[in-house]
Coordinates of C-alpha atoms in Angstrom, one line a residue:
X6 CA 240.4 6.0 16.1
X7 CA 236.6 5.5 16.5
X8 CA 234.8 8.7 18.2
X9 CA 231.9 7.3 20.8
X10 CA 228.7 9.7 20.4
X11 CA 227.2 9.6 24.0
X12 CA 224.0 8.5 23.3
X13 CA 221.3 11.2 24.4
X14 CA 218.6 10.0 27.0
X15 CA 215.1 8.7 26.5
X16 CA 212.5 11.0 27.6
X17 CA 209.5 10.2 28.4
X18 CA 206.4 12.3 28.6
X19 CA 203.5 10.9 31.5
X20 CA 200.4 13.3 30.7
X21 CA 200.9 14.6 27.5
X22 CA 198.7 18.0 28.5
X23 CA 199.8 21.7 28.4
X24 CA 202.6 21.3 30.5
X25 CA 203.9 18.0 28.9
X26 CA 202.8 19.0 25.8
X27 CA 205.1 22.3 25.8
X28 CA 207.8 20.3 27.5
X29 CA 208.1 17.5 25.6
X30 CA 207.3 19.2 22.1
X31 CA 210.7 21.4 22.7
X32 CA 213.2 18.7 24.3
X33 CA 212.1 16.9 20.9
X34 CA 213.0 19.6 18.7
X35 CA 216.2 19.8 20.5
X36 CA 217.4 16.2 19.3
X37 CA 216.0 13.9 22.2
X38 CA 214.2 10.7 21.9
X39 CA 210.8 11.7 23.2
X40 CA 207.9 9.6 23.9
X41 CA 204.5 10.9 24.9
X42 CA 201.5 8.8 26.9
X43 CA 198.3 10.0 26.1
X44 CA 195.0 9.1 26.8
X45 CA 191.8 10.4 24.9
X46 CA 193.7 12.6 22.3
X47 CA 196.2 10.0 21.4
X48 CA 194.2 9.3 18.1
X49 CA 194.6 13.0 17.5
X50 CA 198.3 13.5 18.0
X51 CA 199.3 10.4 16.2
X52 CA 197.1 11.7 13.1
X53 CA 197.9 15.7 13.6
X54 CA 201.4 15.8 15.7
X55 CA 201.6 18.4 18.6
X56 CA 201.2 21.9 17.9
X57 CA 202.3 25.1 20.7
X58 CA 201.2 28.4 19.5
X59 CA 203.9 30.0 21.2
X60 CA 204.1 34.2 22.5
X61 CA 208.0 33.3 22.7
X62 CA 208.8 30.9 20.2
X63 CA 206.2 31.2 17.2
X64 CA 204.0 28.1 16.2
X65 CA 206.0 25.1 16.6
X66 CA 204.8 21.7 15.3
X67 CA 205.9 18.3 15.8
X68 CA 204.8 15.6 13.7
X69 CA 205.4 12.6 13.8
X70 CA 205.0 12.0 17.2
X71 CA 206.1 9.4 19.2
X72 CA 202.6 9.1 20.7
X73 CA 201.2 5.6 23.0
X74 CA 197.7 5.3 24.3
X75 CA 199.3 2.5 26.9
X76 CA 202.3 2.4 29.1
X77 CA 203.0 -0.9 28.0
X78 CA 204.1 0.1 24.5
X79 CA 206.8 2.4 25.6
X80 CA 210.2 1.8 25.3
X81 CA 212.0 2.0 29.0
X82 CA 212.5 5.4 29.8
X83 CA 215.8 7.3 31.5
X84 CA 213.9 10.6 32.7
X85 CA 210.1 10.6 33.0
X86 CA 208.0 14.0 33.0
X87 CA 205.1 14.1 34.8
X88 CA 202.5 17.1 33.8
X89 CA 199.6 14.8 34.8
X90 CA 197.8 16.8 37.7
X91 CA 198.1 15.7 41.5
X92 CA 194.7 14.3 42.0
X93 CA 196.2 11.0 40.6
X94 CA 199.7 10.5 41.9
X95 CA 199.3 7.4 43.5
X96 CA 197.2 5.6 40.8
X97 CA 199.8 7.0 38.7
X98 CA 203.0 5.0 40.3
X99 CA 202.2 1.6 38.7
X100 CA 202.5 3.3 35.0
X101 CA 205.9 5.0 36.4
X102 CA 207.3 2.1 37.2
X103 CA 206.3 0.0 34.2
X104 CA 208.2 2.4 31.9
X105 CA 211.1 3.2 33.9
X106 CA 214.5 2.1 32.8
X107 CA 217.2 1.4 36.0
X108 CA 217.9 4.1 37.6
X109 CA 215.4 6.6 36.1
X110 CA 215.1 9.8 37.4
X111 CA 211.2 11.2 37.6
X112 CA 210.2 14.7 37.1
X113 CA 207.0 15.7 38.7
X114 CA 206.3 19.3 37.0
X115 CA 203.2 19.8 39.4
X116 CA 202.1 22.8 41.5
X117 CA 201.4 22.3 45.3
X118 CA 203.1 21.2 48.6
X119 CA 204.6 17.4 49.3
X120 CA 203.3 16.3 45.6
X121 CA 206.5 14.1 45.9
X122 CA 205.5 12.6 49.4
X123 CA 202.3 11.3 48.1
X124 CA 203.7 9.4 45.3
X125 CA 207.3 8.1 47.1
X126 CA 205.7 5.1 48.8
X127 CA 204.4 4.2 45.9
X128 CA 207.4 4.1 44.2
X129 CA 210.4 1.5 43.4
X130 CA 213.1 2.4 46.1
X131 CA 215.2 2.6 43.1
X132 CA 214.0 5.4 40.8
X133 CA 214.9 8.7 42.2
X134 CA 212.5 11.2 42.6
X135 CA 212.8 14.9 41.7
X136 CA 210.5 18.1 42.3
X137 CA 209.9 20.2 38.9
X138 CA 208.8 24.0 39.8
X139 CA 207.5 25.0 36.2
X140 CA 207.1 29.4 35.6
X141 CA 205.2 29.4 32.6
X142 CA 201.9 30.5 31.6
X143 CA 200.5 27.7 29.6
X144 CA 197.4 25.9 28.6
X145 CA 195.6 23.1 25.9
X146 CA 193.1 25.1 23.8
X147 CA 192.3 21.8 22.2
X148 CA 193.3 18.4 21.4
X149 CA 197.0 18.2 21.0
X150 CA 197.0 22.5 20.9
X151 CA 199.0 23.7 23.4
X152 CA 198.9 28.2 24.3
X153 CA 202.2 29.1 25.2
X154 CA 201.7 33.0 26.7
X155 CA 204.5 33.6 28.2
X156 CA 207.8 32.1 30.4
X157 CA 208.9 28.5 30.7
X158 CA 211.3 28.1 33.6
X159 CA 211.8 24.8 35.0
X160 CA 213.5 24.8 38.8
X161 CA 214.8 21.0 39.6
X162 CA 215.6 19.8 42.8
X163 CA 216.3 16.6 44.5
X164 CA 213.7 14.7 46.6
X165 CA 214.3 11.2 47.3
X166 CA 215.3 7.7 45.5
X167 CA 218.7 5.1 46.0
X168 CA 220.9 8.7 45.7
X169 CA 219.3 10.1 49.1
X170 CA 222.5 9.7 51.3
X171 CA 225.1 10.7 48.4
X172 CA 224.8 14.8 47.9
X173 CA 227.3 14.9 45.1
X174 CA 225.2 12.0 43.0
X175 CA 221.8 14.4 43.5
X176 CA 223.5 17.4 42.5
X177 CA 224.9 15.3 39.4
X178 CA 221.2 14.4 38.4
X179 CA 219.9 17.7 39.3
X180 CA 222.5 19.5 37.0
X181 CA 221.7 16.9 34.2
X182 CA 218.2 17.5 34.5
X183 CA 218.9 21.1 34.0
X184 CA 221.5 20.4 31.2
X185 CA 218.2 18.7 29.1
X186 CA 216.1 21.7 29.4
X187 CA 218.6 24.1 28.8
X188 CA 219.5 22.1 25.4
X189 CA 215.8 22.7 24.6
X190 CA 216.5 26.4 25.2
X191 CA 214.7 26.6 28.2
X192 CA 216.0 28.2 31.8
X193 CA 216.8 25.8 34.6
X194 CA 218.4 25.7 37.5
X195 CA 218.9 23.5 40.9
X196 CA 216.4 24.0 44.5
X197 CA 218.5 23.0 47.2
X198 CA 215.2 22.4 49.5
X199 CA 212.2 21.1 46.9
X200 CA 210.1 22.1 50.3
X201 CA 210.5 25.4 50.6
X202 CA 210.8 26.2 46.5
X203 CA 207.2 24.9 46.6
X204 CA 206.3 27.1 49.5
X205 CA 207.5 29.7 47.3
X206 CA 205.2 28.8 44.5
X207 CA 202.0 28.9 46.8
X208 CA 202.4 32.8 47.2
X209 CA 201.4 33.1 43.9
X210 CA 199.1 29.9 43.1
X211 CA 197.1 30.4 46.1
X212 CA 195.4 33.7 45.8
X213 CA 195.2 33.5 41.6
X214 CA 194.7 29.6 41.3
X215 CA 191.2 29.8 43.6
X216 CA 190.2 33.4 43.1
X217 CA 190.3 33.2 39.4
X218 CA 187.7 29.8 40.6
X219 CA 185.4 32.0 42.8
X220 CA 185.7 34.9 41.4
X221 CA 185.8 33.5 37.5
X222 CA 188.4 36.2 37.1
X223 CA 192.2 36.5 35.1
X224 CA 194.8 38.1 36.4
X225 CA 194.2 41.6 34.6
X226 CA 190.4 41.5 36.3
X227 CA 191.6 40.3 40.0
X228 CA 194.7 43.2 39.4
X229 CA 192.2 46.0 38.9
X230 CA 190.0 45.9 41.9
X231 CA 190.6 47.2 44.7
X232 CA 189.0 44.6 46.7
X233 CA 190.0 41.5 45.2
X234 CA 193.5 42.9 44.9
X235 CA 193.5 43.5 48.9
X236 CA 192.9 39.9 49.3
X237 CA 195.5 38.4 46.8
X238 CA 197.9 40.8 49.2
X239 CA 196.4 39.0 52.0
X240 CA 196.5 35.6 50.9
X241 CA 200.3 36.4 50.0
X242 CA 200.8 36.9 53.7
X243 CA 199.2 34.1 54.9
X244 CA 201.3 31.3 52.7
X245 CA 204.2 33.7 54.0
X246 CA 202.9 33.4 57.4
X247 CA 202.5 29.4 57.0
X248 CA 205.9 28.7 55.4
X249 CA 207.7 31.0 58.8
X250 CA 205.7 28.4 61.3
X251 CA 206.9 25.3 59.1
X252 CA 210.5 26.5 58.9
X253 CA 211.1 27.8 55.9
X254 CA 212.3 32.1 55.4
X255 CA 210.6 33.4 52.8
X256 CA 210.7 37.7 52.8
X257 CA 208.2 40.1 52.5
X258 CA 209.8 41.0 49.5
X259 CA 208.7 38.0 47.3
X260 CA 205.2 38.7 47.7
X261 CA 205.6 42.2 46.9
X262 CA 207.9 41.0 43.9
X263 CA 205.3 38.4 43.0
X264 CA 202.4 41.4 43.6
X265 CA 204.1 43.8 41.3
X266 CA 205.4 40.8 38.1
X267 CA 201.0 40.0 38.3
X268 CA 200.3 43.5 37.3
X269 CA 203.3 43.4 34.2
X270 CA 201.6 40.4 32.7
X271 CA 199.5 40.0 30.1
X272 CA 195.9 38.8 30.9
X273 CA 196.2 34.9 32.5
X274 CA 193.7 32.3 33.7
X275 CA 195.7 29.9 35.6
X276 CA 195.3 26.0 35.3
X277 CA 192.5 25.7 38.4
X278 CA 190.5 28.1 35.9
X279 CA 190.5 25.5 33.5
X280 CA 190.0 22.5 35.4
X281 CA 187.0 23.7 36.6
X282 CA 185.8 25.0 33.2
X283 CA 186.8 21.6 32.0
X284 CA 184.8 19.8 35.1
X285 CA 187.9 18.6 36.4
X286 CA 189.1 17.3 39.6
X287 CA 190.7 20.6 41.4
X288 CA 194.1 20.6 42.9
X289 CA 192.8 21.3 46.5
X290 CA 194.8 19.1 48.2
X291 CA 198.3 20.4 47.3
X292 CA 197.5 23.4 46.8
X293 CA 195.6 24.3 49.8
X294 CA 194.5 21.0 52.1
X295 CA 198.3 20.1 52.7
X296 CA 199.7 23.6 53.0
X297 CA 197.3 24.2 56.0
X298 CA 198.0 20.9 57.5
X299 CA 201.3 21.8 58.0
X300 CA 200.8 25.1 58.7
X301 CA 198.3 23.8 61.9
X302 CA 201.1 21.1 62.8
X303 CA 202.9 24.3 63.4
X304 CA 200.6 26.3 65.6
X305 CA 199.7 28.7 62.7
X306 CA 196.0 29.2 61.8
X307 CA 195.2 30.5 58.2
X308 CA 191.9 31.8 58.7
X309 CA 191.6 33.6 54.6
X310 CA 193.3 30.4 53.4
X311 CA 191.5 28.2 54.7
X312 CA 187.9 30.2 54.2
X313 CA 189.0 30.2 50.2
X314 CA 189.9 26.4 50.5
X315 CA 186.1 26.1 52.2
X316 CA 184.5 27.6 49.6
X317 CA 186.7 25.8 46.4
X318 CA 185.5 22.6 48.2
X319 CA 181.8 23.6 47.8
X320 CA 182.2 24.5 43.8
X321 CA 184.6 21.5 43.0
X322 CA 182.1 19.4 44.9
X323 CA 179.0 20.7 42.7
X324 CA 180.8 21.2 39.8
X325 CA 181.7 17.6 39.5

């Protein structure tokens, strides 16, 4: 009798940056099919392969690559990855869609609030669409080189697609989303709410995403003042605060928890540090413009949130 090997899914990367870099590079290792888009270093990878210098695992290298500088060359994908940033969700559905297979499930492993409500309309009714919370401290330190520091934790959870009445069919994609990372070696586990998971991740990327900006700090510098660690305990409270007014519990205790895990770590810039250093578009609008939208809807005012979102206007304005 002939034994049937399920065949394993085709993975494919969209924004083949730190995040999709580190992602992608380990699902391949593990045995998937993985295919990267790139843009201006796919003449780089496809010559050099994808490097991590990794805290955790070592210096992992993958080469060849299954590297395409256009979406039209991919092979249909079953799960796509998103580490693109949120500036350019929307111009970013047409490209989904063209390299979606039936019934694909997409990933977005972005930071900020409602990332997935800006991209659903967009979207094939079809393709179900899932939140990615990533917990790693990663960045590109040149083409295809990806620093790995530390973590790597990838929280799925379900937000929308032709599944959104059927709860036993999202928790079967959720759990076989979390089933590819944890083949890859890396933590995962389902969000029940996508909404409030991502209010969760604001108490830490709000204060350290824009004061590393204004203050061109890490996290060891913004940890040792007295001042500037005031504020981050401040701005903790406020996303806190802001999550309460929009519905969603979130304890005292996770700031503290997140306060306390800043000061453990080893020296971090976080991604806005890098964007702007790079002259990039920065991730105002999830991470701060939307947030205190909601939070206003609500009858809550922000006044340090939105005095920090004020001033990362200004410098992403000029710095552009």
């Amino acid at each position: 009798m002939t034994t049937v090997t399920p065949q394993l899914p085709r993975i494919g990367i969209i924004g083949t940056g730190a995040i999709g870099g580190f992602y992608g590079l380990m699902l391949a290792r593990a045995g998937f099919d993985v295919h990267f888009l790139l843009r201006s270093e796919y003449a780089v990878v496809s010559e050099q392969g994808l490097r991590v210098n990794s805290g955790v695992h070592g210096v992992l290298h993958l080469h060849p690559v299954q590297a395409y500088a256009q979406a039209a060359d991919m092979p249909p994908c079953d799960w796509l990855l998103v580490g693109t940033k949120s500036t350019g969700n929307v111009e970013l559905a047409p490209t989904l869609a063209q390299v979606a297979a039936p019934d694909a499930k997409v990933v977005l492993l972005q930071n900020g609030l409602d990332v997935e409500d800006s991209l659903r309309e967009h979207l094939p009714a079809s393709l179900h669409l899932l939140g990615g919370l990533c917990y790693i401290g990663v960045h590109r330190s040149g083409p295809g080189v990806v620093e790995h520091q530390a973590l790597g934790r990838v929280n799925l959870g379900y937000h929308s697609g032709s599944a959104a009445n059927d709860e036993n069919r999202q928790k079967e994609i959720v759990e076989a989303g979390a089933a590819l990372f944890h083949k890859a070696g890396i933590e995962s586990q389902a969000m029940a709410n996508v909404h409030q998971a991502r209010w969760h991740k604001l108490v830490w990327n709000v204060p350290f995403n824009g004061l590393s900006v204004l203050l061109k700090a890490g996290t060891t510098n913004l940890m040792a003042d007295a001042s500037s660690r005031e504020l981050i305990q401040a701005l903790m409270a406020e996303v806190i605060q802001g999550a309460h007014a929009c519905g969603h519990e979130i304890p005292a205790s996770y700031a503290e928890q997140m306060f306390a895990m800043t000061e453990t770590m080893e020296d971090y810039l976080p991604s806005m540090y890098h964007d702007y250093m790079h002259k990039r578009p920065l991730e105002l609008a999830a991470i701060y413009a939307r947030p205190l939208s909601a939070a206003k809807a609500a009858g809550c005012e922000l006044p340090r949130m939105q005095a920090l979102h004020q001033a990362l206007s200004f410098i992403d304005r000029h710095n552009r």
